[in-house]
mmCIF file of C-alpha atoms in Angstrom:
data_model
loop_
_atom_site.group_PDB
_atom_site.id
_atom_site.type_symbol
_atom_site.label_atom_id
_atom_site.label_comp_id
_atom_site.label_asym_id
_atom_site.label_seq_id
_atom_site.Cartn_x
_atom_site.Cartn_y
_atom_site.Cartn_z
ATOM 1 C CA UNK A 1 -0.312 -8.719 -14.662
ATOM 2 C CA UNK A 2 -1.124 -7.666 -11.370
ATOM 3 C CA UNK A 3 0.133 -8.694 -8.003
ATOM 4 C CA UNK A 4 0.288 -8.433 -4.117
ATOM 5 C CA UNK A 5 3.064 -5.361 -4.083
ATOM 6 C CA UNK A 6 2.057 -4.670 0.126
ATOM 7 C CA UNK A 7 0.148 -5.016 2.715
ATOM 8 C CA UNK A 8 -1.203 -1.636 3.872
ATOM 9 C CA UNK A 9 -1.684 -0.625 7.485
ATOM 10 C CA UNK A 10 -3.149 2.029 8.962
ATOM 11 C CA UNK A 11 -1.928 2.762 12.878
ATOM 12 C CA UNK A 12 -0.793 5.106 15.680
ATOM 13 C CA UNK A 13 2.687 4.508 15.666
ATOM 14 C CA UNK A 14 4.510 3.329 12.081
ATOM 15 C CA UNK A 15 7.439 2.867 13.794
ATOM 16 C CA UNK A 16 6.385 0.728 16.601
ATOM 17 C CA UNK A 17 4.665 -1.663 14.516
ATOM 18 C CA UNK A 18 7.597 -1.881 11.716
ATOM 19 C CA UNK A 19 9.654 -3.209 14.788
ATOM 20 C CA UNK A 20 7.263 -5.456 15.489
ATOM 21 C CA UNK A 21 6.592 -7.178 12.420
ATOM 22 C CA UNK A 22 10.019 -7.122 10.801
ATOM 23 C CA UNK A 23 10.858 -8.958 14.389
ATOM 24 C CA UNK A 24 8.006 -10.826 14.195
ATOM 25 C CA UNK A 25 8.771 -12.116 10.720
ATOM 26 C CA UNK A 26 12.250 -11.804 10.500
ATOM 27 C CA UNK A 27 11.799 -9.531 7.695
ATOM 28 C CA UNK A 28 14.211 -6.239 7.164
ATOM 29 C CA UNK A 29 12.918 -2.623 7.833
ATOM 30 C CA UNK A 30 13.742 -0.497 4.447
ATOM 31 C CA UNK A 31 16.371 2.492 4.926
ATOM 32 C CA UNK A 32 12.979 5.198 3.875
ATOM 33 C CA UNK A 33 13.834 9.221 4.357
ATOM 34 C CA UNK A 34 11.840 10.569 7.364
ATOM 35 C CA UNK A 35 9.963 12.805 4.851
ATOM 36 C CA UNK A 36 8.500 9.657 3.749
ATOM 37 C CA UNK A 37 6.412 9.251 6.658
ATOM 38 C CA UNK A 38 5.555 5.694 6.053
ATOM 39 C CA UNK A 39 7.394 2.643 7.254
ATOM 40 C CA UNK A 40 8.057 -0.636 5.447
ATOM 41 C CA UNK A 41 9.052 -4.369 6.265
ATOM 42 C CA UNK A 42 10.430 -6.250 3.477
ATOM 43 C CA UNK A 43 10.119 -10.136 3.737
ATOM 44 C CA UNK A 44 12.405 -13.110 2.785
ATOM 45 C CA UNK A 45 11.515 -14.383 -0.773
ATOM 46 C CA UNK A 46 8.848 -12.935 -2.281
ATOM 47 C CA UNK A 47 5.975 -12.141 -0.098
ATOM 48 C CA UNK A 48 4.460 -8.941 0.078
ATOM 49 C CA UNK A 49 5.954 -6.170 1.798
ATOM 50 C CA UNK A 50 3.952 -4.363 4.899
ATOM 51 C CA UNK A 51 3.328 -0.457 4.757
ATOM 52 C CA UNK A 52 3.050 1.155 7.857
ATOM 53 C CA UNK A 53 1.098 4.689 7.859
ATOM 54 C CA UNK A 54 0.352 6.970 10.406
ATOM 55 C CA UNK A 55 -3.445 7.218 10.177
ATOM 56 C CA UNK A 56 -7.287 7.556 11.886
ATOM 57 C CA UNK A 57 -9.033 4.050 11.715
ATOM 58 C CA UNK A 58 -12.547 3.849 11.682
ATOM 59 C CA UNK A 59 -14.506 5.933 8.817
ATOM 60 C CA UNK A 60 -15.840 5.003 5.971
ATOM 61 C CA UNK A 61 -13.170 6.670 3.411
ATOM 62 C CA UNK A 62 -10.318 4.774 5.969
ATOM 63 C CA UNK A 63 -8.448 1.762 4.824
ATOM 64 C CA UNK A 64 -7.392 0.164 7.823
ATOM 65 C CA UNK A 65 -5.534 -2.598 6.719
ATOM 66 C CA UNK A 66 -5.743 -3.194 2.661
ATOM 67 C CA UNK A 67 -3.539 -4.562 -0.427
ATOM 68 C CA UNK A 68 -1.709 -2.692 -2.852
ATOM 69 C CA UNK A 69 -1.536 -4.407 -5.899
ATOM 70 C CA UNK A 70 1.307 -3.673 -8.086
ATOM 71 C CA UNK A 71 1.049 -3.154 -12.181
ATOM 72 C CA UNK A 72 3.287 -2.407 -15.188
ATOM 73 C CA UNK A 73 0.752 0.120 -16.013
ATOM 74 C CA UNK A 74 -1.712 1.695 -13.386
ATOM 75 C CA UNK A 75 -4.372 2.964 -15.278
ATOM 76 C CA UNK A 76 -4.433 -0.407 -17.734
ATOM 77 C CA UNK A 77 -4.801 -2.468 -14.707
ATOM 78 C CA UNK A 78 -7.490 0.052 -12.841
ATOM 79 C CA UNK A 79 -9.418 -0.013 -16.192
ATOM 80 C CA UNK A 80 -9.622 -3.744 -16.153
ATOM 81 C CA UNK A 81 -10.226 -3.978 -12.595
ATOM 82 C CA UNK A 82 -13.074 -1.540 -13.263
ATOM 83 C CA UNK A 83 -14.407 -4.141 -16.280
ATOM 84 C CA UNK A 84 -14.456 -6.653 -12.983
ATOM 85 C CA UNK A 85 -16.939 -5.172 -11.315
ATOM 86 C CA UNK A 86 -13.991 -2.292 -9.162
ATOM 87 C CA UNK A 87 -15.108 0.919 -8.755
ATOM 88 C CA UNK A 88 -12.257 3.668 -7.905
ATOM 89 C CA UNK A 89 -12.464 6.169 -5.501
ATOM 90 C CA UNK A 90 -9.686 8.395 -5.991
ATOM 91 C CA UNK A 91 -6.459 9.037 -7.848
ATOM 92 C CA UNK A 92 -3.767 10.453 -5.846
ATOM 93 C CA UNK A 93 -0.226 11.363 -6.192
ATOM 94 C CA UNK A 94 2.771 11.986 -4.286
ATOM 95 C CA UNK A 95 6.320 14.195 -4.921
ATOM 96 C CA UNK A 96 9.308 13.959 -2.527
ATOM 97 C CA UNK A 97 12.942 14.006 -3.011
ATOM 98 C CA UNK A 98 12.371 13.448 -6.729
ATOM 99 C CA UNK A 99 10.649 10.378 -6.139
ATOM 100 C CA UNK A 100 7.069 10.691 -7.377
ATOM 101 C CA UNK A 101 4.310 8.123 -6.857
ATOM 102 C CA UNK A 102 0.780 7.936 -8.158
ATOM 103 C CA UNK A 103 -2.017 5.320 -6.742
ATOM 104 C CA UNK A 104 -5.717 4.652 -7.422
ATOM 105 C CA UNK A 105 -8.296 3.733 -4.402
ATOM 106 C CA UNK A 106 -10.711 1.153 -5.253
ATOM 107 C CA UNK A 107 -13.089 -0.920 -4.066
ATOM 108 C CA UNK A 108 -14.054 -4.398 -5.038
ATOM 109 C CA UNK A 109 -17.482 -5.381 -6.017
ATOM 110 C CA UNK A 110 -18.490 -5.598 -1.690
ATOM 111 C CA UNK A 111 -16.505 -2.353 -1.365
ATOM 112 C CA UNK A 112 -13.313 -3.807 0.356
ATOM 113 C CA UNK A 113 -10.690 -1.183 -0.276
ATOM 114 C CA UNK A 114 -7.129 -1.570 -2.268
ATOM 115 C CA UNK A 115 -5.126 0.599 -4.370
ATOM 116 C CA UNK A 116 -3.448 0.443 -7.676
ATOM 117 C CA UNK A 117 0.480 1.645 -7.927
ATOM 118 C CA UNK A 118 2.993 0.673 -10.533
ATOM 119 C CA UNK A 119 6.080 -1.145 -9.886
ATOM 120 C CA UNK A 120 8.922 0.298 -7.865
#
């Protein structure tokens, strides 16, 4: 099963616009270390979370604001996203502070971007 795990947005100032939304919705900004380099707002119940990244907007390879979907298993759920008609664009991964995370780009069948992580 796959679902809405955040909502991904690419800006000038992470910070900034965590305050903002987590004001905005009343949600709660998540204690993150400043390697991390991302923020995140965490909603009441169980919406989505928001991502904040520091990043250009405007290119073709940019995802200005997308989903990532959360799976159990990345690579089943890319696999049968890719049987849907999803094409991936890259794999990437990430080490810091022993946490580790790996994510798949994609695109849906109109090439609207998303990525692919497992579960926190």
């Amino acid at each position: 099963m796959v679902n809405i795990s955040y909502v991904n947005f690419a800006c000038d100032d992470p910070d900034a616009m965590a305050t903002f939304w987590a004001d905005t919705l009343e949600g709660e900004r998540r204690d993150l270390p400043p390697s991390a380099e991302i923020e995140i707002v965490d909603q009441v119940g169980d919406r989505p979370s928001l991502m904040f990244r520091e990043a250009t907007r405007g290119t073709d390879e940019d995802l200005p604001i997308h989903l990532d979907l959360g799976a159990e298993d990345r690579s089943e759920a890319v696999e049968r996203l890719e049987e849907l008609g999803a094409t991936v664009r890259e794999t990437k991964s990430i080490e810091d502070d022993g946490y580790e995370l790996t994510w798949t780009a994609m695109e849906d069948p109109e090439g609207n971007g998303f990525c692919v992580s497992e579960h926190e």
